[in-house]
Amino acid sequence: MTDSRIATARLGATGPEVGVQGLGCMGMSFAYGPSDADESRATLERALELGVTLYDTADAYGAGENEKFLSPFFRAHRDELVIATKFALAIHPDDPTRRIIRNDAPYIRQCVEASLKRLDVDVIDLYYMHRRDVNVPLEETVGVMAELVGEGKIKQLGLSEVTGEELRTAHAVHPIAAVQSEWSLFSRDIEAKVVPVARDLGVTLVPYSPLGRGFLTGSFAKAEDLTADDFRRQQPRYTGENAAANAALLDPIRTVAEAHGATLGQIALAWVQQRASVHGLPIVPIPGTRKPSRVEENTAATRIVLTEEELALLEPIAAKVSGDRYADMRFASAGRE
């Protein structure tokens, strides 16, 4: 495995240069079952060595625990990396097991102060609206975020799971550096409207779950393979008949992987990375992992170039996927387009 650092891309028109692949840190504290803290810390360090400089977290990941976990690493390497975190998913006042979406000004200000404290930094490099509260005008939400830029608490604005129209509306209030949405061989709904708008506005796409939450790597074949507390047990496409049908869709990926001497995950990532040239905009996927060896594998995928024939072989997969990516799609951009 080469130690060559990965290439870079810019976040938005005026944002920082970051590694062309970032790191999703959620699973180090939340959602994907037990994790080993020491191994996760080693993963963070290895990623930085390989040129990964965008690190993604959120206040909702483990109710702030993920931000706290990442804080020592961020402090040790503050000038070498870009910190991305998010607000919007609040605990339901009557049921701590449920989440509600809040985009109102008092809540945003409360969240940014809490994240700054947990992260132990003076400024957040990229601050996302995690989900859209349709009951709050987007202009108001982005207006408050813009005020936080003026106050020196955040540097760049990001949005997650917004529609193309919402992105245009937000960008008219304050430049948006990045849009984070699910994008993979299994999830391509954003290509219809979000991607063209992002390209027109000079916004960078940050695909999350580019490995289909691990399913595209072949690491699990159905939700029942996962621990009882694993978030993926709640996602329709990984359960029952959907999972069985979707497992069969990995065969073309295997064919391409064999031709490159690569893993399934590397081909899935290479496909996402190559969307940059296909669609003509910067793309910085954030695959999540808790193992240094997986970071090495994932970053190596940035150097794989798929042929036109291979892209054609992979093209039909998304249209054949069974099951939605969430049980409730109202809070994903595709549910509002």
Coordinates of C-alpha atoms in Angstrom, one line a residue, residues 10-278:
R10 CA -11.7 23.1 -2.8
L11 CA -14.7 23.5 -0.7
G12 CA -16.9 25.9 -2.5
A13 CA -15.6 29.0 -4.4
T14 CA -13.6 30.5 -1.5
G15 CA -13.2 27.6 1.0
P16 CA -10.1 25.7 1.9
E17 CA -8.4 23.0 -0.1
V18 CA -9.0 19.6 1.4
G19 CA -8.1 16.0 0.6
V20 CA -10.3 14.8 -2.3
Q21 CA -11.6 12.2 0.2
G22 CA -12.7 13.0 3.7
L23 CA -13.4 10.8 6.8
G24 CA -16.8 10.3 8.3
C25 CA -16.3 9.9 12.0
M26 CA -19.8 9.1 13.2
G27 CA -19.2 5.4 13.6
M28 CA -16.4 6.0 16.1
S29 CA -19.0 6.9 18.7
F30 CA -22.4 6.1 17.4
A31 CA -24.8 4.1 15.2
Y32 CA -22.7 1.2 14.0
G33 CA -22.3 -0.9 17.1
P34 CA -19.2 -1.2 19.4
S35 CA -16.0 0.5 18.5
D36 CA -12.4 0.4 19.8
A37 CA -11.3 3.9 20.9
D38 CA -7.6 3.3 20.4
E39 CA -8.1 1.9 17.0
S40 CA -10.3 4.8 16.0
R41 CA -7.6 7.2 17.2
A42 CA -5.1 5.4 15.1
T43 CA -7.5 5.6 12.2
L44 CA -7.6 9.4 12.5
E45 CA -3.9 9.7 12.5
R46 CA -3.4 7.4 9.6
A47 CA -6.0 9.3 7.6
L48 CA -4.1 12.6 8.1
E49 CA -0.8 10.9 7.0
L50 CA -2.5 10.0 3.8
G51 CA -3.8 13.5 3.1
V52 CA -7.3 13.2 4.4
T53 CA -8.0 16.6 5.9
L54 CA -11.8 17.0 6.1
Y55 CA -13.2 15.3 9.2
D56 CA -17.0 15.0 9.6
T57 CA -19.0 14.9 12.8
A58 CA -22.2 16.3 14.2
D59 CA -23.7 17.2 17.5
A60 CA -26.3 14.4 17.1
Y61 CA -23.7 11.6 16.9
G62 CA -23.9 10.1 20.3
A63 CA -25.5 13.3 21.8
G64 CA -22.2 15.2 21.4
E65 CA -19.9 12.3 22.4
N66 CA -18.4 12.1 18.9
E67 CA -17.4 15.7 19.0
K68 CA -15.8 15.2 22.4
F69 CA -14.0 12.1 21.2
L70 CA -12.5 13.9 18.2
S71 CA -11.5 17.0 20.2
P72 CA -8.0 15.9 21.3
F73 CA -7.1 14.9 17.7
F74 CA -8.4 18.2 16.3
R75 CA -6.5 20.2 18.9
A76 CA -3.2 18.4 18.2
H77 CA -3.5 19.0 14.4
R78 CA -5.6 22.2 14.3
D79 CA -3.7 23.8 11.5
E80 CA -3.6 20.7 9.3
L81 CA -7.3 19.8 9.0
V82 CA -10.8 21.1 8.4
I83 CA -13.5 20.4 11.0
A84 CA -17.1 19.9 9.8
T85 CA -19.9 19.5 12.3
K86 CA -23.7 20.0 12.1
F87 CA -26.8 21.2 13.9
A88 CA -30.6 20.5 13.5
L89 CA -31.4 17.1 15.1
A90 CA -32.7 17.8 18.6
I91 CA -33.9 15.4 21.3
H92 CA -37.7 15.3 21.5
P93 CA -38.8 17.1 24.8
D94 CA -41.2 14.2 25.7
D95 CA -39.2 11.2 24.5
P96 CA -35.3 11.1 24.7
T97 CA -35.3 8.2 22.2
R98 CA -36.8 10.4 19.4
R99 CA -35.3 13.2 17.3
I100 CA -37.0 16.3 16.0
I101 CA -35.6 18.8 13.5
R102 CA -35.0 22.4 14.6
N103 CA -33.7 25.2 12.4
D104 CA -34.8 28.2 14.5
A105 CA -32.3 30.9 15.5
P106 CA -32.2 30.4 19.3
Y107 CA -31.5 26.7 18.7
I108 CA -28.8 27.3 16.2
R109 CA -27.0 29.7 18.5
Q110 CA -27.3 27.2 21.3
C111 CA -25.9 24.4 19.2
V112 CA -22.9 26.3 17.8
E113 CA -21.8 27.3 21.3
A114 CA -22.2 23.7 22.6
S115 CA -20.2 22.3 19.6
L116 CA -17.4 24.9 20.0
K117 CA -17.1 23.9 23.7
R118 CA -17.1 20.1 23.0
L119 CA -14.7 20.5 20.2
D120 CA -12.6 22.9 22.3
V121 CA -11.9 25.2 19.3
D122 CA -12.4 28.9 18.6
V123 CA -14.0 28.4 15.2
I124 CA -15.8 25.7 13.2
D125 CA -14.5 25.4 9.7
L126 CA -17.6 24.0 8.0
Y127 CA -21.0 24.2 9.8
Y128 CA -23.9 22.2 8.3
M129 CA -27.6 22.4 8.7
H130 CA -28.0 18.7 9.2
R131 CA -31.7 18.5 8.1
R132 CA -34.3 20.9 6.9
D133 CA -37.2 22.1 9.1
V134 CA -39.8 23.1 6.5
N135 CA -41.6 25.1 9.1
V136 CA -38.8 27.6 9.4
P137 CA -38.0 29.8 6.3
L138 CA -34.7 28.8 4.9
E139 CA -33.7 32.4 4.5
E140 CA -34.0 32.8 8.3
T141 CA -31.9 29.7 9.1
V142 CA -29.1 30.6 6.6
G143 CA -29.3 34.2 7.8
V144 CA -28.4 33.2 11.3
M145 CA -25.6 31.0 10.0
A146 CA -24.3 34.0 8.1
E147 CA -24.4 36.0 11.3
L148 CA -22.2 33.4 12.9
V149 CA -19.7 33.8 10.1
G150 CA -19.6 37.5 10.8
E151 CA -19.1 36.8 14.5
G152 CA -16.1 34.6 13.7
K153 CA -17.7 31.4 15.1
I154 CA -17.8 29.5 11.8
K155 CA -16.0 29.9 8.5
Q156 CA -18.0 28.2 5.8
L157 CA -21.7 27.2 5.5
G158 CA -22.9 23.7 4.5
L159 CA -26.3 22.1 4.0
S160 CA -27.3 18.5 4.2
E161 CA -30.1 16.7 2.3
V162 CA -31.5 19.8 0.6
T163 CA -33.3 20.0 -2.7
G164 CA -31.9 21.9 -5.7
E165 CA -34.4 24.7 -5.1
E166 CA -33.5 24.9 -1.4
L167 CA -29.8 25.1 -2.3
R168 CA -30.5 28.1 -4.7
T169 CA -32.5 29.8 -2.0
A170 CA -29.8 29.4 0.6
H171 CA -27.0 30.4 -1.7
A172 CA -28.8 33.6 -2.4
V173 CA -28.6 34.5 1.3
H174 CA -25.0 33.5 1.8
P175 CA -22.5 31.5 -0.3
I176 CA -22.8 27.7 0.5
A177 CA -19.5 25.9 0.4
A178 CA -20.7 22.3 0.5
V179 CA -23.8 20.2 0.3
Q180 CA -23.8 16.8 2.0
S181 CA -26.1 14.1 0.7
E182 CA -26.1 10.4 0.3
W183 CA -24.5 9.4 -3.1
S184 CA -23.4 6.0 -4.1
L185 CA -23.9 3.2 -6.6
F186 CA -27.1 2.5 -4.7
S187 CA -28.3 6.1 -4.1
R188 CA -28.3 8.5 -7.1
D189 CA -31.4 10.6 -6.6
I190 CA -29.4 13.9 -6.1
E191 CA -28.1 13.7 -9.7
A192 CA -31.5 14.9 -11.1
K193 CA -31.6 18.4 -9.5
V194 CA -29.1 18.9 -6.6
V195 CA -26.0 18.1 -8.6
P196 CA -26.7 20.5 -11.5
V197 CA -27.5 23.3 -9.1
A198 CA -24.4 22.7 -7.1
R199 CA -22.3 22.8 -10.3
D200 CA -23.9 26.0 -11.4
L201 CA -23.3 27.7 -8.1
G202 CA -19.8 26.4 -7.5
V203 CA -20.8 24.3 -4.5
T204 CA -18.8 21.2 -3.5
L205 CA -20.7 17.9 -3.1
V206 CA -19.8 15.9 0.0
P207 CA -21.3 12.4 -0.5
Y208 CA -22.0 10.5 2.7
S209 CA -22.4 6.7 2.8
P210 CA -20.6 6.4 -0.5
L211 CA -20.1 2.7 0.4
G212 CA -23.9 2.2 1.0
R213 CA -23.2 2.1 4.8
G214 CA -20.9 -0.9 4.2
F215 CA -23.3 -3.0 2.1
L216 CA -21.4 -2.2 -1.1
T217 CA -18.2 -3.6 0.4
G218 CA -19.8 -7.0 1.0
S219 CA -19.1 -6.8 4.7
F220 CA -22.7 -7.7 5.6
A221 CA -25.5 -9.1 3.5
K222 CA -28.5 -8.4 5.7
A223 CA -29.4 -6.4 8.8
E224 CA -29.6 -9.5 10.8
D225 CA -25.8 -9.9 10.4
L226 CA -25.4 -6.7 12.5
T227 CA -25.4 -6.1 16.2
A228 CA -28.8 -5.3 17.8
D229 CA -27.9 -1.6 18.3
D230 CA -26.8 -1.0 14.8
F231 CA -28.6 1.8 13.0
R232 CA -28.7 0.0 9.7
R233 CA -31.2 -2.5 11.1
Q234 CA -33.8 0.4 10.7
Q235 CA -33.0 1.0 7.0
P236 CA -35.4 -0.8 4.6
R237 CA -32.9 -1.6 1.9
Y238 CA -30.9 -3.8 4.2
T239 CA -33.7 -5.9 5.6
G240 CA -35.7 -8.9 4.4
E241 CA -36.4 -9.4 0.7
N242 CA -34.8 -6.1 -0.1
A243 CA -31.5 -7.1 1.3
A244 CA -31.5 -10.4 -0.7
A245 CA -32.3 -8.6 -3.9
N246 CA -29.7 -5.9 -3.3
A247 CA -27.0 -8.4 -2.5
A248 CA -27.3 -9.7 -6.0
L249 CA -26.6 -6.2 -7.4
L250 CA -23.0 -6.5 -6.2
D251 CA -22.0 -8.9 -9.0
P252 CA -21.1 -6.2 -11.6
I253 CA -19.0 -4.5 -8.9
R254 CA -17.2 -7.8 -8.3
T255 CA -16.4 -8.1 -12.0
V256 CA -14.9 -4.6 -12.1
A257 CA -13.0 -5.2 -8.9
E258 CA -11.4 -8.4 -10.2
A259 CA -10.2 -6.5 -13.3
H260 CA -8.5 -3.9 -11.2
G261 CA -7.2 -6.2 -8.5
A262 CA -9.3 -4.1 -6.1
T263 CA -11.9 -4.6 -3.4
L264 CA -15.6 -4.0 -3.9
G265 CA -15.4 -0.9 -1.6
Q266 CA -12.6 0.6 -3.7
I267 CA -14.6 0.3 -6.9
A268 CA -17.7 1.8 -5.2
L269 CA -15.5 4.7 -4.0
A270 CA -13.8 5.1 -7.3
W271 CA -17.2 5.4 -9.0
V272 CA -18.2 8.2 -6.6
Q273 CA -14.9 10.0 -7.0
Q274 CA -15.2 9.8 -10.8
R275 CA -18.6 11.6 -10.6
A276 CA -16.5 14.8 -10.3
S277 CA -15.4 14.5 -14.0
V278 CA -18.7 13.1 -15.1

